[in-house]
Tab-separated table of C-alpha atoms and ligand atoms in Angstrom:
chain	number	residue	atom	x	y	z
A	192	MET	CA	48.023	86.096	93.167
A	193	ASN	CA	45.251	87.320	90.835
A	194	HIS	CA	43.301	90.354	91.919
A	195	LYS	CA	39.726	89.558	92.923
A	196	LYS	CA	36.581	91.278	94.103
A	197	ILE	CA	34.759	89.496	96.926
A	198	GLY	CA	31.320	90.063	98.443
A	199	ILE	CA	30.016	88.836	101.817
A	200	ILE	CA	26.372	88.370	102.733
A	201	THR	CA	24.720	87.100	105.947
A	202	THR	CA	21.302	85.476	105.559
A	203	GLY	CA	18.708	83.754	107.757
A	204	GLY	CA	18.570	84.202	111.544
A	205	ASP	CA	21.527	85.931	113.182
A	206	CYS	CA	23.795	84.403	115.831
A	207	SER	CA	26.997	85.258	117.628
A	208	GLY	CA	30.164	84.798	115.576
A	209	LEU	CA	28.955	86.328	112.311
A	210	ASN	CA	31.041	89.458	112.870
A	211	THR	CA	34.134	87.414	113.678
A	212	ALA	CA	33.725	85.529	110.401
A	213	ILE	CA	33.184	88.763	108.465
A	214	GLN	CA	36.190	90.429	110.088
A	215	ARG	CA	38.511	87.482	109.413
A	216	ILE	CA	37.408	87.288	105.773
A	217	VAL	CA	37.988	91.027	105.375
A	218	ASP	CA	41.449	90.672	106.944
A	219	GLY	CA	42.322	87.852	104.558
A	220	CYS	CA	41.135	89.866	101.552
A	221	VAL	CA	43.089	92.957	102.599
A	222	ARG	CA	46.261	90.866	102.996
A	223	ARG	CA	45.729	89.432	99.527
A	224	LYS	CA	45.036	92.945	98.162
A	225	TRP	CA	41.582	91.834	97.033
A	226	ASP	CA	38.608	94.212	97.002
A	227	ILE	CA	35.946	93.329	99.517
A	228	ILE	CA	32.398	94.613	99.913
A	229	GLY	CA	29.634	93.715	102.347
A	230	ILE	CA	26.081	93.266	101.084
A	231	LYS	CA	23.607	94.849	103.517
A	232	ASP	CA	20.340	93.273	104.654
A	233	GLY	CA	20.740	89.806	103.177
A	234	THR	CA	18.865	89.020	99.995
A	235	ASP	CA	16.516	91.982	100.335
A	236	GLY	CA	19.537	94.313	100.143
A	237	LEU	CA	20.971	92.295	97.271
A	238	CYS	CA	17.803	92.453	95.183
A	239	CYS	CA	17.731	96.286	95.286
A	240	THR	CA	18.933	98.259	92.268
A	241	PRO	CA	21.688	99.035	92.947
A	242	ALA	CA	22.367	96.423	95.650
A	243	LYS	CA	22.924	97.833	99.160
A	244	THR	CA	26.620	97.549	99.947
A	245	VAL	CA	28.988	98.711	102.676
A	246	ASP	CA	32.732	99.265	102.992
A	247	LEU	CA	34.027	96.633	105.410
A	248	THR	CA	37.607	97.856	105.425
A	249	ASP	CA	36.600	100.740	107.718
A	250	GLU	CA	38.856	100.504	110.785
A	251	SER	CA	36.183	101.263	113.358
A	252	PHE	CA	34.322	98.123	112.358
A	253	GLN	CA	37.468	96.021	112.460
A	254	PHE	CA	38.044	96.719	116.140
A	255	ALA	CA	34.581	97.372	117.497
A	256	ALA	CA	32.370	94.639	116.247
A	257	SER	CA	34.221	91.410	115.673
A	258	HIS	CA	33.376	89.792	119.022
A	259	LEU	CA	29.820	91.150	119.274
A	260	ALA	CA	26.717	89.177	118.345
A	261	GLY	CA	24.458	90.097	115.443
A	262	SER	CA	25.693	90.956	111.968
A	263	ILE	CA	27.297	94.255	111.058
A	264	LEU	CA	25.721	93.639	107.633
A	265	SER	CA	22.230	92.872	108.993
A	266	ASN	CA	20.305	89.824	107.832
A	267	GLY	CA	17.313	91.565	106.232
A	268	HIS	CA	13.818	92.827	107.013
A	269	SER	CA	11.007	90.334	107.562
A	270	TRP	CA	8.603	92.562	105.558
A	271	ALA	CA	10.908	93.000	102.549
A	272	GLU	CA	11.198	91.239	99.212
A	273	ASN	CA	12.944	87.952	99.921
A	274	PHE	CA	12.660	84.238	99.095
A	275	GLU	CA	9.735	83.812	101.474
A	276	SER	CA	7.614	86.781	100.370
A	277	SER	CA	8.408	86.153	96.672
A	278	ALA	CA	7.383	82.494	96.987
A	279	LYS	CA	4.111	83.547	98.651
A	280	ALA	CA	3.439	86.023	95.832
A	281	GLY	CA	4.351	83.419	93.185
A	282	LYS	CA	7.266	85.615	92.047
A	283	LEU	CA	10.246	83.471	92.958
A	284	GLY	CA	11.466	83.367	89.336
A	285	SER	CA	11.681	87.165	89.004
A	286	PHE	CA	13.193	87.519	92.499
A	287	ASN	CA	15.939	85.047	91.585
A	288	LYS	CA	16.609	86.983	88.359
A	289	LYS	CA	16.963	90.227	90.367
A	290	LEU	CA	19.549	88.588	92.639
A	291	GLN	CA	21.426	87.255	89.630
A	292	LYS	CA	21.431	90.658	87.935
A	293	SER	CA	22.649	92.436	91.111
A	294	LEU	CA	25.551	90.022	91.462
A	295	LYS	CA	26.455	90.576	87.822
A	296	ASP	CA	26.268	94.376	88.271
A	297	LEU	CA	28.520	94.164	91.339
A	298	ASN	CA	31.038	92.390	89.137
A	299	LEU	CA	32.082	89.994	91.901
A	300	ASP	CA	34.556	87.168	91.425
A	301	ALA	CA	33.310	85.413	94.543
A	302	LEU	CA	30.507	85.588	97.092
A	303	VAL	CA	30.850	84.288	100.643
A	304	LEU	CA	27.357	83.426	101.851
A	305	ILE	CA	27.140	82.925	105.602
A	306	GLY	CA	23.883	81.101	106.260
A	307	GLY	CA	21.991	78.280	107.928
A	308	ASN	CA	20.571	75.121	106.394
A	309	GLY	CA	17.612	77.026	104.881
A	310	SER	CA	19.858	79.495	103.039
A	311	LEU	CA	22.325	76.801	101.995
A	312	SER	CA	19.528	74.586	100.674
A	313	LEU	CA	18.162	77.538	98.680
A	314	ALA	CA	21.642	78.242	97.276
A	315	HIS	CA	21.791	74.626	96.165
A	316	MET	CA	18.295	74.694	94.706
A	317	TYR	CA	18.585	78.034	92.876
A	318	ARG	CA	22.219	77.748	91.849
A	319	GLU	CA	21.689	79.713	88.623
A	320	ILE	CA	21.647	82.902	90.735
A	321	TYR	CA	25.396	82.461	91.287
A	322	ASN	CA	26.378	81.610	87.721
A	323	GLY	CA	29.700	83.124	86.742
A	324	LEU	CA	31.135	83.605	90.234
A	325	SER	CA	32.640	81.464	92.908
A	326	LEU	CA	30.017	80.729	95.610
A	327	VAL	CA	31.482	79.686	98.949
A	328	CYS	CA	29.024	79.073	101.800
A	329	VAL	CA	29.878	79.219	105.502
A	330	PRO	CA	27.504	77.409	107.905
A	331	LYS	CA	26.168	79.307	110.910
A	332	THR	CA	23.245	78.530	113.189
A	333	ILE	CA	22.499	78.061	116.872
A	334	ASP	CA	20.376	75.031	115.888
A	335	MET	CA	23.404	73.034	114.689
A	336	ASP	CA	21.259	71.256	112.133
A	337	VAL	CA	23.543	71.561	109.082
A	338	PRO	CA	24.646	68.187	107.673
A	339	LEU	CA	28.327	67.307	107.141
A	340	THR	CA	29.928	69.752	109.583
A	341	ASP	CA	30.749	68.969	113.215
A	342	LYS	CA	30.124	72.586	114.222
A	343	THR	CA	28.288	75.669	112.989
A	344	ILE	CA	29.169	79.252	113.907
A	345	GLY	CA	27.033	80.497	116.810
A	346	PHE	CA	26.268	77.172	118.413
A	347	ASP	CA	28.864	77.209	121.190
A	348	THR	CA	27.991	80.784	122.161
A	349	ALA	CA	24.296	79.867	122.272
A	350	VAL	CA	25.102	76.941	124.575
A	351	GLN	CA	27.129	79.298	126.776
A	352	GLN	CA	24.267	81.806	126.852
A	353	LEU	CA	21.915	79.066	128.047
A	354	VAL	CA	24.423	77.894	130.639
A	355	SER	CA	24.839	81.404	132.090
A	356	TYR	CA	21.061	81.844	132.107
A	357	CYS	CA	20.432	78.531	133.887
A	358	ASP	CA	23.238	79.165	136.404
A	359	GLN	CA	21.296	82.250	137.509
A	360	LEU	CA	17.958	80.448	137.551
A	361	LEU	CA	19.360	77.681	139.731
A	362	LEU	CA	20.159	80.166	142.505
A	363	THR	CA	16.565	81.295	142.814
A	364	ALA	CA	15.273	77.755	142.148
A	365	ARG	CA	17.181	76.501	145.187
A	366	SER	CA	15.889	79.314	147.431
A	367	HIS	CA	12.304	78.457	146.588
A	368	HIS	CA	12.554	74.672	146.306
A	369	ARG	CA	11.209	74.652	142.784
A	370	TRP	CA	11.983	73.535	139.271
A	371	PHE	CA	12.504	75.597	136.157
A	372	VAL	CA	11.284	74.317	132.821
A	373	VAL	CA	13.591	76.089	130.368
A	374	GLN	CA	12.511	76.170	126.729
A	375	THR	CA	15.407	76.383	124.280
A	376	MET	CA	15.390	77.301	120.610
A	377	GLY	CA	16.644	74.844	117.989
A	378	ARG	CA	13.583	74.355	115.791
A	379	ASP	CA	13.067	70.606	115.344
A	380	CYS	CA	16.668	69.712	116.164
A	381	GLY	CA	17.602	68.871	119.775
A	382	ASN	CA	21.324	69.661	119.672
A	383	LEU	CA	21.063	72.960	121.541
A	384	ALA	CA	18.890	71.598	124.377
A	385	LEU	CA	21.001	68.450	124.660
A	386	ASN	CA	24.346	70.234	124.915
A	387	ALA	CA	23.104	72.981	127.237
A	388	GLY	CA	21.222	70.455	129.370
A	389	ILE	CA	24.334	68.382	129.922
A	390	ALA	CA	26.426	71.491	130.619
A	391	VAL	CA	24.095	72.613	133.442
A	392	ALA	CA	23.437	69.095	134.780
A	393	ALA	CA	19.727	69.326	134.019
A	394	ASP	CA	17.603	66.578	135.588
A	395	ALA	CA	15.718	66.044	132.344
A	396	ILE	CA	16.337	66.962	128.714
A	397	LEU	CA	13.504	66.610	126.230
A	398	ILE	CA	14.328	66.831	122.525
A	399	PRO	CA	12.229	66.272	119.393
A	400	GLU	CA	14.269	63.246	118.319
A	401	ILE	CA	13.319	61.159	121.381
A	402	LYS	CA	9.834	60.131	122.528
A	403	PHE	CA	9.148	60.736	126.180
A	404	ASP	CA	6.471	59.816	128.649
A	405	VAL	CA	5.176	62.619	130.871
A	406	GLU	CA	4.371	60.202	133.711
A	407	ASN	CA	7.905	58.850	133.683
A	408	LEU	CA	9.284	62.390	133.623
A	409	VAL	CA	7.173	63.259	136.679
A	410	LYS	CA	8.295	60.049	138.434
A	411	HIS	CA	11.928	60.893	137.665
A	412	ILE	CA	11.636	64.416	139.086
A	413	LYS	CA	9.851	63.127	142.205
A	414	GLN	CA	12.665	60.670	142.799
A	415	SER	CA	15.359	63.356	142.525
A	416	LYS	CA	17.576	63.884	145.566
A	417	ARG	CA	17.020	67.624	145.141
A	418	ASP	CA	13.806	69.623	145.207
A	419	TYR	CA	14.951	72.108	142.580
A	420	GLY	CA	16.704	72.031	139.212
A	421	ILE	CA	16.411	72.468	135.468
A	422	ILE	CA	14.216	70.591	133.043
A	423	MET	CA	15.559	71.509	129.600
A	424	VAL	CA	12.928	71.387	126.881
A	425	SER	CA	13.574	71.920	123.189
A	426	GLU	CA	11.035	74.118	121.385
A	427	GLY	CA	10.474	71.309	118.866
A	428	ILE	CA	8.938	68.742	121.242
A	429	SER	CA	5.237	67.941	121.284
A	430	ILE	CA	2.904	66.034	123.579
A	431	ARG	CA	-0.076	64.194	122.135
A	432	GLY	CA	-3.337	65.915	123.017
A	433	HIS	CA	-1.627	69.104	124.238
A	434	SER	CA	-1.164	72.408	122.487
A	435	GLY	CA	0.734	75.590	123.289
A	436	LYS	CA	4.339	76.170	124.206
A	437	PRO	CA	6.203	72.965	125.100
A	438	ALA	CA	7.499	74.381	128.399
A	439	ASP	CA	3.944	75.323	129.416
A	440	MET	CA	2.777	71.787	128.643
A	441	ILE	CA	5.467	70.272	130.814
A	442	SER	CA	4.832	72.825	133.550
A	443	ARG	CA	1.124	71.918	133.631
A	444	ALA	CA	2.006	68.246	133.998
A	445	LEU	CA	4.340	69.072	136.903
A	446	ASN	CA	1.643	71.236	138.504
A	447	SER	CA	-0.825	68.351	138.353
A	448	ALA	CA	1.714	66.231	140.220
A	449	ASN	CA	2.232	68.994	142.834
A	450	ILE	CA	5.802	69.660	141.745
A	451	PRO	CA	6.455	73.392	142.261
A	452	ASN	CA	7.855	74.924	139.095
A	453	ARG	CA	8.156	77.944	136.850
A	454	THR	CA	8.786	78.247	133.125
A	455	ALA	CA	11.624	80.283	131.591
A	456	TYR	CA	12.079	81.416	128.005
A	457	PRO	CA	15.578	82.632	127.145
A	458	GLU	CA	14.369	83.320	123.569
A	459	HIS	CA	16.682	85.467	121.400
A	460	ILE	CA	19.257	85.848	124.162
A	461	GLN	CA	20.460	82.502	122.739
A	462	ARG	CA	21.462	84.273	119.541
A	463	ALA	CA	23.285	87.032	121.432
A	464	GLY	CA	26.277	87.170	123.789
A	465	ASP	CA	29.922	87.996	123.157
A	466	THR	CA	31.295	85.327	120.863
A	467	VAL	CA	33.007	82.568	122.874
A	468	ALA	CA	36.563	81.554	121.989
A	469	SER	CA	35.612	78.300	120.264
A	470	ASP	CA	33.194	80.134	117.955
A	471	ARG	CA	35.887	82.704	117.161
A	472	ILE	CA	38.301	79.896	116.310
A	473	LEU	CA	35.659	78.189	114.166
A	474	ALA	CA	34.844	81.466	112.382
A	475	THR	CA	38.559	82.010	111.726
A	476	GLY	CA	39.002	78.449	110.423
A	477	PHE	CA	36.015	78.837	108.122
A	478	ALA	CA	37.245	82.254	106.900
A	479	ASP	CA	40.669	80.804	106.070
A	480	THR	CA	39.082	77.808	104.319
A	481	ALA	CA	36.679	80.027	102.351
A	482	LEU	CA	39.512	82.285	101.122
A	483	LYS	CA	41.600	79.303	100.034
A	484	ALA	CA	38.568	77.885	98.206
A	485	ILE	CA	38.215	81.205	96.349
A	486	GLU	CA	41.915	81.126	95.451
A	487	ASN	CA	41.377	77.636	94.043
A	488	ASN	CA	38.363	78.860	92.026
A	489	GLU	CA	36.051	76.455	93.831
A	490	THR	CA	32.333	77.121	93.562
A	491	TYR	CA	29.083	75.768	95.029
A	492	VAL	CA	30.963	74.603	98.093
A	493	MET	CA	30.515	74.886	101.861
A	494	THR	CA	33.222	75.093	104.509
A	495	VAL	CA	33.060	72.320	107.109
A	496	LEU	CA	34.865	71.096	110.191
A	497	GLN	CA	35.157	67.315	110.160
A	498	ASP	CA	37.110	65.469	112.860
A	499	GLY	CA	39.334	68.497	113.470
A	500	GLU	CA	39.957	69.172	109.781
A	501	TYR	CA	38.792	72.331	108.007
A	502	LYS	CA	37.875	71.777	104.370
A	503	THR	CA	35.138	72.306	101.791
A	504	VAL	CA	32.422	69.956	100.582
A	505	SER	CA	30.210	70.483	97.567
A	506	LEU	CA	26.719	71.905	98.080
A	507	ASP	CA	25.469	68.747	96.336
A	508	ASP	CA	27.062	66.633	99.053
A	509	PHE	CA	25.655	68.905	101.762
A	510	PHE	CA	22.179	68.605	100.282
A	511	ASN	CA	22.299	64.856	99.739
A	512	ALA	CA	23.678	64.124	103.208
A	513	GLY	CA	20.753	65.525	105.194
A	514	LYS	CA	17.166	64.523	105.796
A	515	LYS	CA	15.028	66.380	103.263
A	516	GLU	CA	12.051	68.330	104.555
A	517	LYS	CA	9.692	70.823	102.956
A	518	ASP	CA	10.810	74.361	103.817
A	519	PRO	CA	8.112	75.509	106.294
A	520	ASN	CA	8.213	79.073	104.928
A	521	ILE	CA	8.909	78.729	101.213
A	522	THR	CA	6.461	76.752	99.110
A	523	GLY	CA	8.240	74.374	96.785
A	524	ALA	CA	11.609	74.605	98.546
A	525	ILE	CA	13.255	71.639	100.248
A	526	THR	CA	15.775	71.912	103.088
A	527	SER	CA	18.467	69.431	104.026
A	528	ASN	CA	18.556	68.845	107.785
A	529	ARG	CA	20.639	67.190	110.434
A	530	TYR	CA	19.224	65.884	113.716
A	531	VAL	CA	20.559	64.322	116.907
A	532	GLU	CA	21.506	60.791	115.850
A	533	PRO	CA	20.438	57.835	118.042
A	534	ASP	CA	24.123	56.988	118.589
A	535	ASP	CA	25.106	60.522	119.661
A	536	VAL	CA	27.605	60.090	122.460
A	537	LEU	CA	25.873	62.788	124.528
A	538	LEU	CA	22.690	60.705	124.728
A	539	GLN	CA	24.605	57.855	126.323
A	540	ILE	CA	26.416	60.234	128.656
A	541	ALA	CA	23.102	61.797	129.711
A	542	THR	CA	21.625	58.361	130.402
A	543	ASP	CA	24.719	57.283	132.358
A	544	MET	CA	24.488	60.456	134.440
A	545	GLY	CA	20.893	59.696	135.385
A	546	ILE	CA	19.358	62.470	133.293
A	547	TYR	CA	15.873	61.657	132.003
A	548	ILE	CA	15.997	61.934	128.207
A	549	GLY	CA	12.871	60.017	127.262
A	550	GLU	CA	11.932	56.497	126.359
A	551	LYS	CA	12.509	55.390	122.862
A	552	ARG	CA	14.774	56.810	120.204
A	553	LYS	CA	12.529	57.827	117.296
B	1097	F6P	O1	17.066	79.011	113.290
B	1097	F6P	C1	17.461	79.849	114.328
B	1097	F6P	C2	16.315	80.185	115.253
B	1097	F6P	O2	16.817	80.980	116.295
B	1097	F6P	C3	15.547	78.988	115.798
B	1097	F6P	O3	16.238	78.321	116.823
B	1097	F6P	C4	14.248	79.633	116.224
B	1097	F6P	O4	13.178	78.708	116.210
B	1097	F6P	C5	14.048	80.675	115.150
B	1097	F6P	O5	15.323	80.936	114.577
B	1097	F6P	C6	13.451	81.958	115.668
B	1097	F6P	O6	13.228	82.791	114.590
B	1097	F6P	P1	12.768	84.308	114.720
B	1097	F6P	O7	14.003	85.121	114.850
B	1097	F6P	O8	12.078	84.566	113.443
B	1097	F6P	O9	11.896	84.420	115.926
């Protein structure tokens, strides 16, 4: 087996499972007698001269951090030089050149980039940054909005975090005969709200992909056999003529109908939590697949899980498979996105179980 030097970087929002993926990749490199370095602080650490790096073979990290949320490498500072700030300053070209130079100086054979659909779309768009090395991407995000893979690292733990949170809320909800409108993360993709809503037997689940009617929601809640429960609301929903946080909008509508309720915002707790077993298995499967891809000198690929099979797809395929949207933060950049499909089996299950999920599939 040829000797290689591998780098790992985590970019975009953090989530639980990043450290498991890092640890498994490090393990695989050590077994292969490859050198392995971690790049600190995402792209803002990479664009420094010299790039900020860390020794990941340190034993204390191996044992302490692999099941904990967050990234041992950090994902970067919001105020630093990165794709977003460089695009705003009209300096994307020079920023990309800095990244390219750093990678060259590090003399890497391969880079494992663990990122969400924003980072993966940027890697596809600015592929020249990774010229001369093998770029293998690993999808992670609690939003589960990455095309072509059945799962992304962090999603299952985020669902579990929401379930634990709602289990607690339900106890107080029952005592006070009132409803909780829980606003989930997920950006404009409803996967997180839909899965968590089904797991906690929410009475209603509102997601951006499905139009809903507030009056029908109110009617549905009034007809419930219980006088307490969860109304799961994705952060990406909107109501015509209303502004503000989606959960507040729904809460106001319930107030007008004299339905006692409170709002709850689990916020970044969804990105935390000890990594659940299925995310650890996924992270391990992706680590194994990424290392094999490096052995096979693959480049511009992403690891995926499809119908139980771990494999790689090209970044071109990833990009072409999704719905293209303008990147909300980076002028000129396009992201490739996945949404809840109208034929998602969970939508039918929710309907069959009497959960209000809206009116018409958009
Ligand atoms: O994309 C992951 C995510 O957690 C979204 O679900 C959420 O809208 C966003 O990131 C929050 O970002 P920030 O950490 O900047 O508040």
